[in-house]
Amino acid sequence: MAPSPEAVLAERLRALRQSQRLTQAKLARALGGTKGISVSAISSWENSSDPKLPPASRLRAYALFCAQDHATEAIPQLAREEDLSSTEREKFAALYRELIGLRDEARSKPSTSAAGSGIWTFEEGPVTVICPEAPAAYRSPLADEANPNYTRMYRYADVDALIELWGHLRSRNPDLEELSHKLPEEAVPPDLAGHLIVLGGIVWNDVAHQLQPFLRNLPIQQVEVQDLLNGEIFRLPDGQEFRPQWGEYERILEKAPSKEQITAEQTEDVWRDGKRRSLIEDVAFLARVPNPLNHTRTLTVCSGVYSRGVVGAVRALTDIAVRDRNEAYLASRFPSGSFALLTRVPLLNGAAMSPDLENPYNRLYEWSPSDEATA
C-alpha cells in the first residue's frame, strides 16, 4: 500500500533534517529562532505512522534552512532569504514548492474528522476567543483598575465556558503561538480575520452582535424578547422559538424578598409572590462556518440563552465523557465541516450537563449547507 501524503511529507522532513546531520532538538532551535519550537512538534511532523501537518510558515522555514548546508555549524541558524545566493535561492524555491505541494495534497484528502476531532485543532493562527464583558452592575470590585487587587478576568462574562475551552485549546494546540482571548472591545482586524471563536450572546458580546448580519444564511438567529431579561432566545425563519425550561416556583427562604426588594436581574419571570423558580434546562447553540470576514479561516460560535447554555455548547466537544462520540457524530452528519445546531442543556444541582449529540432528544435543530442544496 502506498504511503499517505502525510506520511510522505513526514518522511521528507526527516530526510531533510538527517541530510543536515542534526538532532531534532538542534533543528527545533534553529527553526524556532527567538520564540523556539518544541522538540515534540518536530517529532510529530516527522512521525510517518501518525503525522501532524506543519503550518505553511514552518515549511517555509524548513525550505529556507535546508537551502544551505549547516552540517558543519556548531550552532546552525536560519538565514534570511535575501542573504541566500542565487543558487541557494533556487533551491529554496524548489524545496518550498515541493513541501507545500505535499501539504496541500494531504489537506485535500477526504477526512472523516472535518467537523469532529479537528474543531478545536488549528494548523496555524491567529486563533482568538472573543468573550463577552460583564455589565458593570454584575462585576466584582476587583474589576476596577483603580483597585490595588485589580484582576482583569473579573471583567469577563461566561468565564466558566472560557476556562473550559481555553485549557482544551492549549492542550490541542501546544505549539500554536497566536492563541489569545479578548474582550469584544479589544479585538483588532487581524483577530477578526483569523480563526475566530465567539462565546456568548448578542447583547453582552458586541462582536457576536456585529457578525450576525453576515450570517443571514444561517436559519438560526439569536434575538432579544421583551418577556425574557438577561438572555436571548433562538428563532427560526418560520417563527419557531427555542427557550429555556423552568421549574416550579418554590419558597427557598423563610423570609423571601418582597416585590419591592426584587432587583433588576431578579425579574418577575424568576420571582413571584415571594417565591423563586429555578432554571432546569438551557439551550445551547454550536456552529462552525467559514469566517465571513476571511473565508480561508473559521468562525465557531458557542452560545446559549443563558451562561450555562454557553458552557454546554463548549463542553459538547471538551468533556471527555461525550466528546469522542460527539466528534464522531458531527464528522458523520456534517462531512463538509460547516454546521449549526441547537441542543438541550439540562441542569442538575445547578450545573450544566454536557449534551450527548447521539441522543436525538437532545438535538433540537440542525442545519448544514448541504441541507439547503438538497431542499
Short mmCIF file of C-alpha atoms in Angstrom, two decimals:
data_model
loop_
_atom_site.label_atom_id
_atom_site.label_comp_id
_atom_site.label_asym_id
_atom_site.label_seq_id
_atom_site.Cartn_x
_atom_site.Cartn_y
_atom_site.Cartn_z
CA MET A 1 0.00 0.00 0.00
CA ALA A 2 1.34 3.42 -0.97
CA PRO A 3 2.08 5.76 1.96
CA SER A 4 -0.35 8.58 2.61
CA PRO A 5 0.54 12.16 1.58
CA GLU A 6 1.03 12.98 5.27
CA ALA A 7 3.47 10.11 5.65
CA VAL A 8 5.36 11.14 2.52
CA LEU A 9 5.72 14.67 3.89
CA ALA A 10 6.84 13.34 7.29
CA GLU A 11 9.50 11.13 5.70
CA ARG A 12 10.71 14.02 3.54
CA LEU A 13 11.07 16.31 6.56
CA ARG A 14 13.01 13.63 8.42
CA ALA A 15 15.30 13.13 5.43
CA LEU A 16 15.96 16.87 5.21
CA ARG A 17 16.94 17.02 8.87
CA GLN A 18 19.19 13.99 8.57
CA SER A 19 20.86 15.46 5.49
CA GLN A 20 21.99 18.31 7.75
CA ARG A 21 23.16 15.77 10.37
CA LEU A 22 21.10 17.46 13.07
CA THR A 23 19.14 16.15 16.01
CA GLN A 24 15.50 17.15 16.38
CA ALA A 25 16.49 19.40 19.29
CA LYS A 26 19.05 21.35 17.24
CA LEU A 27 16.64 21.71 14.33
CA ALA A 28 13.93 22.96 16.70
CA ARG A 29 16.27 25.68 18.00
CA ALA A 30 17.35 26.64 14.50
CA LEU A 31 13.85 26.90 13.03
CA GLY A 32 12.23 28.50 16.05
CA GLY A 33 14.55 31.47 16.40
CA THR A 34 13.84 33.54 19.49
CA LYS A 35 10.38 32.04 20.01
CA GLY A 36 11.54 28.45 19.67
CA ILE A 37 9.81 25.28 18.54
CA SER A 38 9.29 22.31 20.81
CA VAL A 39 11.09 19.06 20.04
CA SER A 40 7.72 17.32 20.28
CA ALA A 41 6.47 19.43 17.36
CA ILE A 42 9.41 18.38 15.17
CA SER A 43 8.83 14.78 16.22
CA SER A 44 5.12 14.92 15.37
CA TRP A 45 5.86 16.36 11.92
CA GLU A 46 8.35 13.56 11.21
CA ASN A 47 6.21 10.73 12.59
CA SER A 48 5.16 8.83 9.44
CA SER A 49 2.87 6.47 11.39
CA ASP A 50 0.83 9.30 12.94
CA PRO A 51 1.95 12.52 11.24
CA LYS A 52 0.79 16.03 12.08
CA LEU A 53 0.81 18.62 9.31
CA PRO A 54 3.13 21.59 10.00
CA PRO A 55 1.84 25.12 9.33
CA ALA A 56 2.86 26.56 5.97
CA SER A 57 5.12 29.05 7.75
CA ARG A 58 7.14 26.19 9.26
CA LEU A 59 7.56 24.53 5.87
CA ARG A 60 8.94 27.80 4.54
CA ALA A 61 11.45 27.77 7.40
CA TYR A 62 12.39 24.16 6.57
CA ALA A 63 12.98 25.08 2.92
CA LEU A 64 14.93 28.22 3.81
CA PHE A 65 17.09 26.37 6.29
CA CYS A 66 17.82 23.41 4.01
CA ALA A 67 18.68 25.65 1.07
CA GLN A 68 22.08 25.96 2.79
CA ASP A 69 24.45 23.35 4.24
CA HIS A 70 24.58 23.64 8.03
CA ALA A 71 26.09 20.22 8.77
CA THR A 72 29.40 21.67 9.99
CA GLU A 73 27.99 24.56 12.01
CA ALA A 74 28.22 24.32 15.79
CA ILE A 75 25.05 26.42 16.25
CA PRO A 76 23.08 26.34 12.98
CA GLN A 77 20.90 29.36 12.35
CA LEU A 78 18.12 30.19 9.94
CA ALA A 79 19.27 32.61 7.25
CA ARG A 80 17.22 35.39 5.73
CA GLU A 81 16.01 34.83 2.18
CA GLU A 82 17.79 37.96 0.97
CA ASP A 83 21.09 36.54 2.25
CA LEU A 84 20.87 33.45 0.02
CA SER A 85 22.99 33.13 -3.08
CA SER A 86 21.24 32.77 -6.43
CA THR A 87 21.81 29.01 -6.37
CA GLU A 88 20.54 28.73 -2.80
CA ARG A 89 17.52 30.86 -3.65
CA GLU A 90 16.59 28.50 -6.49
CA LYS A 91 16.98 25.52 -4.17
CA PHE A 92 14.83 27.23 -1.56
CA ALA A 93 12.05 27.99 -4.04
CA ALA A 94 12.00 24.44 -5.43
CA LEU A 95 12.02 22.85 -1.98
CA TYR A 96 9.30 25.14 -0.69
CA ARG A 97 7.08 24.30 -3.68
CA GLU A 98 7.66 20.60 -3.05
CA LEU A 99 6.80 20.76 0.65
CA ILE A 100 3.75 22.96 0.16
CA GLY A 101 2.58 20.65 -2.61
CA LEU A 102 2.78 17.65 -0.29
CA ARG A 103 0.94 19.56 2.42
CA ASP A 104 -1.80 20.70 0.02
CA GLU A 105 -2.22 17.13 -1.20
CA ALA A 106 -2.60 15.92 2.36
CA ARG A 107 -5.09 18.65 3.24
CA SER A 108 -7.25 17.92 0.17
CA LYS A 109 -7.55 14.25 1.08
CA PRO A 110 -11.06 13.38 2.32
CA SER A 111 -11.12 13.26 6.11
CA THR A 112 -13.71 11.92 8.50
CA SER A 113 -12.66 14.48 11.10
CA ALA A 114 -13.75 17.54 9.15
CA ALA A 115 -16.28 18.67 11.74
CA GLY A 116 -15.30 16.48 14.65
CA SER A 117 -11.89 15.92 16.17
CA GLY A 118 -10.42 18.87 14.31
CA ILE A 119 -12.85 21.50 15.53
CA TRP A 120 -10.52 22.69 18.32
CA THR A 121 -7.31 21.90 16.42
CA PHE A 122 -5.80 24.64 14.28
CA GLU A 123 -2.82 24.33 11.94
CA GLU A 124 -1.90 27.99 12.27
CA GLY A 125 -3.08 31.19 13.89
CA PRO A 126 -4.18 33.58 14.84
CA VAL A 127 -6.90 31.93 16.89
CA THR A 128 -8.85 34.39 19.02
CA VAL A 129 -11.56 33.69 21.57
CA ILE A 130 -13.90 36.66 21.97
CA CYS A 131 -15.56 36.51 25.39
CA PRO A 132 -18.38 38.86 26.45
CA GLU A 133 -17.81 41.57 29.01
CA ALA A 134 -19.99 41.51 32.11
CA PRO A 135 -22.04 44.68 32.62
CA ALA A 136 -20.70 46.94 35.35
CA ALA A 137 -23.54 46.03 37.73
CA TYR A 138 -22.51 42.37 37.66
CA ARG A 139 -18.78 42.83 38.19
CA SER A 140 -16.68 42.29 41.27
CA PRO A 141 -15.00 45.36 42.79
CA LEU A 142 -11.74 43.73 41.69
CA ALA A 143 -12.69 44.50 38.07
CA ASP A 144 -11.96 48.18 38.75
CA GLU A 145 -8.46 49.10 37.55
CA ALA A 146 -8.19 51.55 40.44
CA ASN A 147 -8.38 48.66 42.90
CA PRO A 148 -4.90 47.58 44.04
CA ASN A 149 -6.06 43.98 43.59
CA TYR A 150 -7.38 44.61 40.09
CA THR A 151 -7.96 41.31 38.27
CA ARG A 152 -8.69 41.63 34.58
CA MET A 153 -10.64 38.37 34.36
CA TYR A 154 -13.36 39.80 36.60
CA ARG A 155 -14.43 41.88 33.61
CA TYR A 156 -15.32 38.74 31.68
CA ALA A 157 -18.72 37.09 31.48
CA ASP A 158 -19.06 33.38 30.61
CA VAL A 159 -15.82 32.69 32.47
CA ASP A 160 -16.81 29.05 33.10
CA ALA A 161 -17.04 28.47 29.36
CA LEU A 162 -13.79 30.33 28.69
CA ILE A 163 -11.79 28.34 31.25
CA GLU A 164 -13.18 25.05 29.95
CA LEU A 165 -12.37 25.96 26.35
CA TRP A 166 -9.01 27.62 27.00
CA GLY A 167 -7.45 24.56 28.59
CA HIS A 168 -8.68 22.38 25.76
CA LEU A 169 -7.35 24.75 23.10
CA ARG A 170 -3.94 24.79 24.75
CA SER A 171 -3.78 21.01 25.01
CA ARG A 172 -4.87 20.51 21.39
CA ASN A 173 -2.53 23.20 20.04
CA PRO A 174 0.62 23.11 22.20
CA ASP A 175 2.81 24.77 19.58
CA LEU A 176 0.37 27.43 18.43
CA GLU A 177 1.83 30.82 19.27
CA GLU A 178 -1.01 33.09 18.13
CA LEU A 179 -3.72 31.96 20.56
CA SER A 180 -5.45 34.56 22.71
CA HIS A 181 -8.69 35.50 24.44
CA LYS A 182 -10.03 39.04 24.36
CA LEU A 183 -12.98 41.18 25.28
CA PRO A 184 -15.05 42.43 22.31
CA GLU A 185 -13.66 45.97 22.51
CA GLU A 186 -10.09 44.62 22.38
CA ALA A 187 -10.48 42.74 19.09
CA VAL A 188 -8.46 44.16 16.18
CA PRO A 189 -8.69 43.34 12.44
CA PRO A 190 -6.07 40.53 12.48
CA ASP A 191 -8.05 38.82 15.24
CA LEU A 192 -11.35 39.10 13.40
CA ALA A 193 -9.87 37.84 10.12
CA GLY A 194 -8.24 34.80 11.70
CA HIS A 195 -9.81 31.72 13.26
CA LEU A 196 -12.48 33.29 15.44
CA ILE A 197 -14.28 31.71 18.40
CA VAL A 198 -17.18 33.74 19.76
CA LEU A 199 -18.62 32.96 23.19
CA GLY A 200 -21.96 34.20 24.44
CA GLY A 201 -24.93 36.05 23.04
CA ILE A 202 -25.53 39.20 21.06
CA VAL A 203 -26.20 41.59 23.97
CA TRP A 204 -23.06 41.18 26.07
CA ASN A 205 -20.77 40.24 23.17
CA ASP A 206 -20.71 43.08 20.66
CA VAL A 207 -18.65 41.03 18.17
CA ALA A 208 -21.43 38.41 18.11
CA HIS A 209 -23.93 41.21 17.52
CA GLN A 210 -21.92 42.73 14.67
CA LEU A 211 -21.31 39.36 12.99
CA GLN A 212 -24.95 38.26 12.98
CA PRO A 213 -25.87 40.24 9.81
CA PHE A 214 -23.04 38.44 7.98
CA LEU A 215 -24.60 35.09 8.90
CA ARG A 216 -28.01 35.55 7.31
CA ASN A 217 -27.62 32.20 5.54
CA LEU A 218 -27.86 30.53 8.93
CA PRO A 219 -31.51 29.86 9.75
CA ILE A 220 -30.80 30.12 13.48
CA GLN A 221 -30.80 33.68 14.78
CA GLN A 222 -30.44 34.84 18.37
CA VAL A 223 -32.93 37.55 19.30
CA GLU A 224 -33.96 39.63 22.30
CA VAL A 225 -37.54 39.32 23.53
CA GLN A 226 -39.34 41.55 25.98
CA ASP A 227 -40.56 38.74 28.23
CA LEU A 228 -37.08 37.36 28.92
CA LEU A 229 -34.45 39.55 30.52
CA ASN A 230 -30.74 38.74 30.78
CA GLY A 231 -30.92 36.18 27.99
CA GLU A 232 -31.72 35.93 24.28
CA ILE A 233 -33.75 33.12 22.69
CA PHE A 234 -33.15 31.38 19.36
CA ARG A 235 -35.60 31.74 16.46
CA LEU A 236 -36.01 30.13 13.02
CA PRO A 237 -37.32 31.92 9.90
CA ASP A 238 -40.73 30.22 10.32
CA GLY A 239 -41.09 31.78 13.76
CA GLN A 240 -40.31 28.66 15.79
CA GLU A 241 -38.62 29.60 19.05
CA PHE A 242 -36.31 27.72 21.40
CA ARG A 243 -36.44 28.78 25.02
CA PRO A 244 -35.07 27.58 28.37
CA GLN A 245 -37.19 25.50 30.72
CA TRP A 246 -38.03 26.48 34.27
CA GLY A 247 -39.08 24.52 37.35
CA GLU A 248 -41.98 25.31 39.64
CA TYR A 249 -41.94 28.33 41.92
CA GLU A 250 -40.61 27.35 45.35
CA ARG A 251 -40.14 29.23 48.59
CA ILE A 252 -36.45 28.86 49.45
CA LEU A 253 -36.10 31.39 52.25
CA GLU A 254 -38.13 31.79 55.40
CA LYS A 255 -38.37 35.45 54.57
CA ALA A 256 -38.43 35.66 50.79
CA PRO A 257 -37.87 39.09 49.20
CA SER A 258 -40.86 41.26 48.61
CA LYS A 259 -41.67 42.63 45.19
CA GLU A 260 -40.00 45.89 46.14
CA GLN A 261 -36.80 44.05 47.06
CA ILE A 262 -36.54 42.23 43.74
CA THR A 263 -33.65 43.72 41.77
CA ALA A 264 -33.46 44.15 38.01
CA GLU A 265 -31.73 40.82 37.44
CA GLN A 266 -34.22 39.05 39.72
CA THR A 267 -37.10 39.66 37.34
CA GLU A 268 -40.70 38.75 37.96
CA ASP A 269 -40.12 35.97 35.44
CA VAL A 270 -37.98 34.31 38.15
CA TRP A 271 -39.67 35.67 41.30
CA ARG A 272 -43.40 35.71 42.06
CA ASP A 273 -45.22 36.24 45.33
CA GLY A 274 -42.06 35.80 47.33
CA LYS A 275 -41.18 32.52 45.61
CA ARG A 276 -38.37 31.76 43.22
CA ARG A 277 -38.20 29.23 40.40
CA SER A 278 -35.02 27.62 39.12
CA LEU A 279 -33.66 27.09 35.64
CA ILE A 280 -33.77 23.37 34.81
CA GLU A 281 -32.78 23.39 31.13
CA ASP A 282 -30.95 25.87 28.90
CA VAL A 283 -30.48 25.88 25.13
CA ALA A 284 -27.01 25.71 23.55
CA PHE A 285 -26.08 26.98 20.09
CA LEU A 286 -22.98 25.47 18.47
CA ALA A 287 -21.94 26.49 14.95
CA ARG A 288 -18.85 26.18 12.75
CA VAL A 289 -18.78 28.01 9.39
CA PRO A 290 -16.18 29.80 7.26
CA ASN A 291 -15.29 33.15 8.78
CA PRO A 292 -17.38 35.68 6.80
CA LEU A 293 -14.50 38.17 7.12
CA ASN A 294 -11.96 35.69 5.68
CA HIS A 295 -13.34 32.52 4.11
CA THR A 296 -9.98 30.71 4.49
CA ARG A 297 -10.41 30.80 8.27
CA THR A 298 -13.21 29.55 10.53
CA LEU A 299 -15.84 31.06 12.78
CA THR A 300 -17.04 28.97 15.72
CA VAL A 301 -19.93 30.17 17.85
CA CYS A 302 -20.72 28.78 21.30
CA SER A 303 -23.76 30.48 22.75
CA GLY A 304 -26.82 29.89 24.88
CA VAL A 305 -29.89 31.63 26.14
CA TYR A 306 -28.08 31.88 29.46
CA SER A 307 -24.48 31.31 30.51
CA ARG A 308 -24.98 27.64 31.25
CA GLY A 309 -26.09 27.13 27.66
CA VAL A 310 -22.74 28.60 26.59
CA VAL A 311 -20.96 26.14 28.89
CA GLY A 312 -22.97 23.28 27.39
CA ALA A 313 -22.03 24.30 23.84
CA VAL A 314 -18.34 24.28 24.77
CA ARG A 315 -18.44 21.07 26.81
CA ALA A 316 -20.11 19.15 23.99
CA LEU A 317 -16.63 18.89 22.46
CA THR A 318 -14.37 19.18 25.52
CA ASP A 319 -15.97 16.88 28.10
CA ILE A 320 -14.15 13.54 27.99
CA ALA A 321 -17.42 11.73 28.79
CA VAL A 322 -19.06 12.67 25.48
CA ARG A 323 -16.61 14.48 23.22
CA ASP A 324 -15.35 11.47 21.21
CA ARG A 325 -18.87 10.32 20.39
CA ASN A 326 -19.99 13.88 19.67
CA GLU A 327 -17.00 14.44 17.38
CA ALA A 328 -17.81 11.22 15.52
CA TYR A 329 -21.44 12.29 15.17
CA LEU A 330 -20.50 15.70 13.76
CA ALA A 331 -17.99 14.19 11.34
CA SER A 332 -20.62 11.78 10.00
CA ARG A 333 -23.54 14.23 9.94
CA PHE A 334 -21.62 17.24 8.60
CA PRO A 335 -18.78 15.99 6.35
CA SER A 336 -18.27 19.47 4.87
CA GLY A 337 -17.25 20.77 8.30
CA SER A 338 -19.90 23.54 8.30
CA PHE A 339 -22.91 23.19 10.59
CA ALA A 340 -25.14 24.81 13.16
CA LEU A 341 -27.20 23.10 15.82
CA LEU A 342 -29.30 23.74 18.90
CA THR A 343 -29.21 21.30 21.81
CA ARG A 344 -30.75 20.91 25.22
CA VAL A 345 -28.51 21.58 28.22
CA PRO A 346 -30.12 20.04 31.30
CA LEU A 347 -29.10 21.34 34.72
CA LEU A 348 -28.57 19.03 37.69
CA ASN A 349 -27.79 20.60 41.06
CA GLY A 350 -27.41 23.85 39.15
CA ALA A 351 -24.60 22.54 36.93
CA ALA A 352 -24.79 22.39 33.13
CA MET A 353 -24.62 18.84 31.80
CA SER A 354 -22.70 18.19 28.59
CA PRO A 355 -25.15 17.40 25.75
CA ASP A 356 -24.90 13.94 24.19
CA LEU A 357 -25.45 14.56 20.48
CA GLU A 358 -26.06 10.90 19.73
CA ASN A 359 -29.31 11.15 21.68
CA PRO A 360 -31.97 12.52 19.27
CA TYR A 361 -33.89 14.02 22.19
CA ASN A 362 -31.03 16.42 22.90
CA ARG A 363 -30.84 17.71 19.32
CA LEU A 364 -33.42 20.46 18.96
CA TYR A 365 -32.45 21.63 15.47
CA GLU A 366 -29.67 21.00 12.93
CA TRP A 367 -28.50 22.78 9.78
CA SER A 368 -25.78 22.36 7.19
CA PRO A 369 -25.20 23.94 3.74
CA SER A 370 -25.92 20.56 2.10
CA ASP A 371 -29.40 20.57 3.65
CA GLU A 372 -30.23 23.71 1.69
CA ALA A 373 -28.73 22.29 -1.51
CA THR A 374 -31.00 19.24 -1.36
CA ALA A 375 -34.10 21.09 -0.17
#
